[in-house]
Short mmCIF file of C-alpha atoms in Angstrom, two decimals:
data_model
loop_
_atom_site.label_atom_id
_atom_site.label_comp_id
_atom_site.label_asym_id
_atom_site.label_seq_id
_atom_site.Cartn_x
_atom_site.Cartn_y
_atom_site.Cartn_z
CA MET A 1 0.85 -21.95 9.00
CA GLU A 2 4.49 -22.42 9.07
CA THR A 3 6.76 -20.07 9.62
CA ILE A 4 9.68 -18.53 7.45
CA THR A 5 12.87 -18.74 8.55
CA ARG A 6 15.37 -15.51 8.45
CA ASP A 7 17.78 -17.64 5.96
CA GLN A 8 15.03 -19.34 3.34
CA ILE A 9 13.52 -14.90 3.21
CA LEU A 10 17.37 -14.42 2.04
CA GLU A 11 17.65 -17.51 -0.22
CA ALA A 12 14.82 -16.33 -2.06
CA LEU A 13 15.66 -12.88 -2.62
CA ALA A 14 19.01 -14.03 -4.21
CA GLN A 15 16.75 -15.98 -6.32
CA ASP A 16 13.95 -14.13 -7.00
CA ARG A 17 11.45 -16.04 -5.43
CA PHE A 18 8.93 -13.13 -4.26
CA LEU A 19 6.11 -13.06 -6.32
CA LEU A 20 4.77 -9.70 -6.37
CA PHE A 21 0.88 -8.22 -7.03
CA GLY A 22 -1.69 -5.78 -7.48
CA GLN A 23 -4.96 -4.93 -6.33
CA PRO A 24 -7.48 -2.01 -7.65
CA LYS A 25 -7.75 0.49 -5.64
CA TRP A 26 -11.51 1.62 -6.90
CA THR A 27 -12.56 5.54 -7.44
CA LEU A 28 -15.59 5.63 -5.57
CA GLY A 29 -18.45 7.72 -7.72
CA LYS A 30 -16.71 8.03 -10.73
CA ASN A 31 -16.67 3.16 -10.71
CA THR A 32 -12.89 3.14 -12.47
CA CYS A 33 -9.81 2.24 -11.16
CA ASN A 34 -6.13 4.24 -11.79
CA THR A 35 -4.71 3.37 -9.16
CA TYR A 36 -3.65 0.22 -7.76
CA GLU A 37 -1.40 -0.82 -4.29
CA VAL A 38 1.65 -3.90 -5.76
CA PHE A 39 2.53 -5.93 -2.49
CA ILE A 40 4.46 -9.55 -2.27
CA ASP A 41 2.05 -12.44 -1.89
CA LEU A 42 4.41 -15.02 -2.64
CA MET A 43 7.51 -16.77 -2.39
CA ILE A 44 8.34 -19.58 -3.76
CA ALA A 45 10.07 -21.72 -1.60
CA GLU A 46 13.03 -24.85 -3.17
CA ASP A 47 10.46 -27.82 -3.68
CA GLN A 48 7.66 -24.54 -5.29
CA ARG A 49 5.43 -24.92 -2.78
CA GLN A 50 3.75 -21.68 -3.06
CA VAL A 51 4.13 -19.91 0.80
CA PRO A 52 1.37 -17.19 1.43
CA ALA A 53 2.64 -13.60 2.66
CA GLN A 54 1.17 -14.52 6.27
CA ALA A 55 4.51 -16.90 7.28
CA PHE A 56 7.48 -14.90 6.05
CA ILE A 57 5.71 -10.66 6.40
CA PRO A 58 5.98 -11.24 10.19
CA VAL A 59 9.94 -12.70 10.02
CA ILE A 60 10.79 -9.68 7.71
CA GLU A 61 9.31 -6.77 9.92
CA ALA A 62 10.92 -8.20 13.15
CA ASP A 63 13.83 -7.43 11.54
CA GLU A 64 15.13 -3.92 10.69
CA GLU A 65 18.36 -5.43 8.95
CA LEU A 66 15.96 -7.71 6.43
CA THR A 67 13.65 -5.11 6.17
CA MET A 68 15.92 -2.77 4.79
CA ARG A 69 17.82 -5.86 2.69
CA PHE A 70 13.81 -7.09 1.59
CA GLY A 71 12.31 -3.33 1.45
CA ALA A 72 15.33 -2.22 -1.14
CA TRP A 73 14.56 -5.43 -3.34
CA PHE A 74 11.24 -4.90 -3.05
CA LEU A 75 11.55 -0.49 -3.42
CA GLU A 76 13.33 -1.97 -7.22
CA LYS A 77 11.05 -4.36 -8.14
CA ALA A 78 7.66 -2.30 -7.83
CA PHE A 79 9.39 0.89 -10.06
CA THR A 80 10.31 -0.97 -12.96
CA SER A 81 7.24 -3.69 -13.29
CA GLY A 82 5.00 -0.10 -12.61
CA ALA A 83 7.10 1.62 -15.57
CA ARG A 84 6.94 -2.17 -17.29
CA LEU A 85 3.16 -1.80 -16.81
CA MET A 86 2.17 1.95 -18.24
CA LYS A 87 3.98 1.69 -21.47
CA ASP A 88 2.68 -2.07 -22.25
CA LEU A 89 -1.56 -0.57 -20.89
CA GLY A 90 -0.06 3.25 -22.73
CA MET A 91 -1.23 4.73 -20.16
CA ASP A 92 -0.06 6.53 -16.90
CA LEU A 93 -1.63 4.67 -13.54
CA ASN A 94 -1.23 6.27 -9.74
CA ILE A 95 1.12 2.86 -7.87
CA SER A 96 1.14 2.50 -4.22
CA ILE A 97 4.49 0.90 -2.69
CA ASN A 98 4.31 0.04 1.05
CA ILE A 99 7.34 0.55 3.19
CA LEU A 100 7.82 0.24 6.04
CA GLY A 101 9.45 3.07 9.04
CA PHE A 102 13.24 0.71 9.37
CA GLN A 103 13.04 1.73 5.87
CA ALA A 104 12.10 5.88 6.08
CA ASN A 105 14.51 6.02 8.54
CA ARG A 106 17.46 5.56 6.76
CA PRO A 107 19.40 8.70 5.96
CA GLU A 108 19.78 8.15 2.29
CA PHE A 109 16.66 7.16 1.84
CA VAL A 110 15.03 10.20 0.13
CA GLU A 111 18.20 9.76 -2.32
CA ARG A 112 17.76 6.39 -2.85
CA VAL A 113 14.26 6.96 -3.42
CA VAL A 114 14.77 9.44 -6.14
CA GLU A 115 16.92 7.47 -7.98
CA LEU A 116 14.97 4.56 -8.08
CA ILE A 117 11.88 7.06 -9.58
CA ALA A 118 13.92 8.55 -12.51
CA ARG A 119 15.50 5.92 -13.39
CA SER A 120 11.59 3.42 -14.33
CA GLY A 121 10.47 7.11 -15.77
CA ILE A 122 7.39 6.82 -13.37
CA ARG A 123 6.29 10.01 -13.26
CA HIS A 124 6.34 11.32 -8.95
CA ASP A 125 3.53 12.48 -8.48
CA HIS A 126 1.97 8.90 -9.17
CA VAL A 127 3.39 7.53 -6.43
CA GLN A 128 2.42 6.89 -3.17
CA PHE A 129 3.94 5.04 -1.23
CA GLU A 130 2.12 3.53 2.13
CA LEU A 131 3.02 3.66 5.69
CA SER A 132 2.96 0.12 7.15
CA GLU A 133 1.36 0.35 10.76
CA ALA A 134 4.00 -2.42 11.69
CA GLN A 135 7.01 -0.29 12.20
CA PRO A 136 7.37 3.17 14.12
CA LEU A 137 9.26 6.41 12.49
CA ASP A 138 11.79 8.32 14.09
CA ALA A 139 12.05 11.92 13.45
CA THR A 140 15.21 10.63 10.28
CA GLY A 141 11.69 8.91 9.03
CA ILE A 142 9.25 11.75 9.14
CA ALA A 143 11.79 14.39 7.67
CA ASN A 144 12.23 11.84 4.71
CA LEU A 145 8.31 11.45 4.17
CA CYS A 146 7.56 15.59 4.39
CA ARG A 147 10.92 16.05 2.15
CA LEU A 148 9.50 13.57 -0.35
CA HIS A 149 6.12 14.90 -0.30
CA ASP A 150 6.98 18.70 0.13
CA GLU A 151 9.91 18.54 -1.99
CA TYR A 152 8.98 15.69 -4.49
CA ASN A 153 4.96 15.94 -4.86
CA ILE A 154 5.05 12.07 -4.50
CA LYS A 155 2.00 11.01 -2.82
CA LEU A 156 1.52 10.04 1.43
CA VAL A 157 -0.53 7.06 2.59
CA LEU A 158 -1.07 5.61 6.40
CA GLY A 159 -2.13 2.89 5.82
CA ASN A 160 -3.91 0.70 8.24
CA PHE A 161 -5.27 3.19 9.72
CA GLY A 162 -5.72 2.26 13.44
CA THR A 163 -3.80 -0.60 13.57
CA GLY A 164 -0.28 -0.91 15.36
CA TYR A 165 2.06 2.34 15.02
CA SER A 166 -0.71 3.44 12.64
CA THR A 167 -2.57 6.63 14.91
CA VAL A 168 -3.62 9.70 15.38
CA ASP A 169 -0.38 11.40 16.66
CA LEU A 170 1.18 10.38 13.19
CA LEU A 171 -1.00 12.90 11.42
CA ARG A 172 -0.08 16.06 13.38
CA HIS A 173 4.49 15.29 11.68
CA VAL A 174 3.15 14.00 8.36
CA PRO A 175 1.01 15.64 5.82
CA PHE A 176 -0.44 12.67 4.46
CA ASP A 177 -2.85 12.40 1.35
CA MET A 178 -4.76 9.84 1.79
CA LEU A 179 -5.36 7.68 4.99
CA GLU A 180 -6.10 3.69 4.03
CA LEU A 181 -8.88 2.19 7.06
CA SER A 182 -8.75 -1.31 7.74
CA LYS A 183 -10.57 -4.20 7.19
CA ALA A 184 -11.45 -3.85 11.70
CA PHE A 185 -12.67 -0.95 11.20
CA THR A 186 -15.27 -1.91 7.24
CA ALA A 187 -16.28 -5.75 8.54
CA GLU A 188 -19.07 -4.80 10.56
CA ILE A 189 -20.39 -1.55 9.59
CA THR A 190 -23.72 -3.06 7.94
CA GLU A 191 -24.18 -5.22 10.51
CA SER A 192 -23.47 -2.77 13.98
CA GLU A 193 -24.68 1.13 14.82
CA ARG A 194 -21.30 1.15 15.46
CA ALA A 195 -18.98 0.23 13.54
CA LEU A 196 -20.60 2.50 11.71
CA LYS A 197 -20.36 5.60 13.46
CA VAL A 198 -16.70 4.57 14.54
CA THR A 199 -16.10 4.21 10.25
CA LEU A 200 -17.96 7.76 9.62
CA ALA A 201 -16.06 9.57 12.66
CA VAL A 202 -12.47 9.32 11.21
CA LEU A 203 -13.61 10.12 7.64
CA GLN A 204 -15.23 13.60 9.17
CA MET A 205 -11.41 13.65 10.78
CA ALA A 206 -9.61 12.98 7.85
CA GLN A 207 -12.20 15.58 5.94
CA VAL A 208 -11.25 18.60 8.19
CA LEU A 209 -7.66 17.77 7.64
CA ASP A 210 -8.18 16.88 3.93
CA ILE A 211 -7.10 14.06 3.78
CA THR A 212 -9.07 11.61 1.82
CA VAL A 213 -9.85 8.15 2.49
CA CYS A 214 -9.68 4.84 1.03
CA ALA A 215 -11.90 1.56 2.93
CA LYS A 216 -10.11 -1.65 2.89
CA GLY A 217 -11.80 -5.49 2.87
CA ILE A 218 -14.76 -4.75 1.18
CA GLU A 219 -16.04 -7.89 0.10
CA SER A 220 -20.17 -6.86 -0.03
CA ALA A 221 -22.47 -4.74 -2.77
CA GLU A 222 -23.89 -3.17 0.87
CA GLN A 223 -20.56 -2.45 1.78
CA LEU A 224 -18.97 -0.46 -0.88
CA GLU A 225 -23.27 1.28 -1.12
CA LEU A 226 -22.68 2.12 2.33
CA LEU A 227 -19.30 3.67 2.35
CA GLU A 228 -19.51 5.42 -1.09
CA GLU A 229 -23.20 7.78 0.10
CA ALA A 230 -20.79 8.65 2.93
CA GLY A 231 -17.81 10.07 0.50
CA PHE A 232 -15.24 8.32 0.80
CA TYR A 233 -12.89 8.20 -2.26
CA LYS A 234 -10.98 5.11 -2.71
CA ALA A 235 -12.00 1.18 -1.77
CA GLN A 236 -10.28 -2.31 -2.35
CA GLY A 237 -11.33 -5.60 -1.32
CA TYR A 238 -12.09 -8.91 -2.52
CA LEU A 239 -15.82 -7.83 -3.98
CA ILE A 240 -13.88 -5.03 -6.58
CA GLY A 241 -10.32 -7.19 -7.03
CA ARG A 242 -8.33 -9.67 -5.72
CA PRO A 243 -4.58 -9.59 -5.34
CA MET A 244 -3.87 -10.40 -8.54
CA PRO A 245 -0.39 -10.73 -11.03
CA LEU A 246 0.92 -7.79 -13.10
CA ASP A 247 -0.86 -9.15 -16.28
CA GLU A 248 -4.53 -9.47 -15.06
CA LEU A 249 -3.89 -6.40 -13.74
CA ALA A 250 -3.59 -4.50 -16.69
CA ALA A 251 -6.24 -6.22 -18.40
CA PHE A 252 -8.41 -5.02 -15.21
CA VAL A 253 -7.68 -1.35 -15.56
CA ARG A 254 -8.12 -2.09 -19.64
CA LYS A 255 -11.38 -2.56 -18.76
CA TYR A 256 -12.40 0.14 -15.89
CA ALA A 257 -9.00 3.27 -16.50
CA ALA A 258 -10.78 6.32 -17.88
#
């Protein structure tokens, strides 16, 4: 797979050539969808080729300055597109927005987020920030997330738990509302008893901490049934809905919202 350069990413940002996608998060037990995750899934190259996220996201994650520039662009687009989607649907949704540690670590992060939310008109309690596993949090980042949670009622999600910087240690310092179990955990639960036991152990730990759990990477009805019986709260994966343009997501939500 080709790797996109830093200069190509900056040029694409300047020309608005990144495409936002949304993926539904399914509420188990109710079989409804009132939450979606928004992220960048494609970049349009100069020759109009569609470049997948795997080719440019690692470049962004490895560069603090690039993270800040891309993250600022993405946050604004996520809020404005979310407000437009909710207006078109005539209903409130929970929007889960991916953030990186380098963003959260900046002293001005809270004020910038509050400004963007106010401008969009989205209610604070409908915003979830999903912390990526790709970058570490420092003391300022931890304080910023705690402030967003405690003062502004913004929900916090620990993304792809068990990979990268997404570790148990963070649970001691940050009041996460939800933990996302990565596909690495859920992929083998129907074939490996040990994989299932580890997955259930993570769920039990989260329940003790009053944290709900979303299982990612669900691709079969058997996986979904196992997780629902175990007590998982949310699920996400191709079985439920692939990442899709926001107009397609609107049609999905109209069908399954409650």
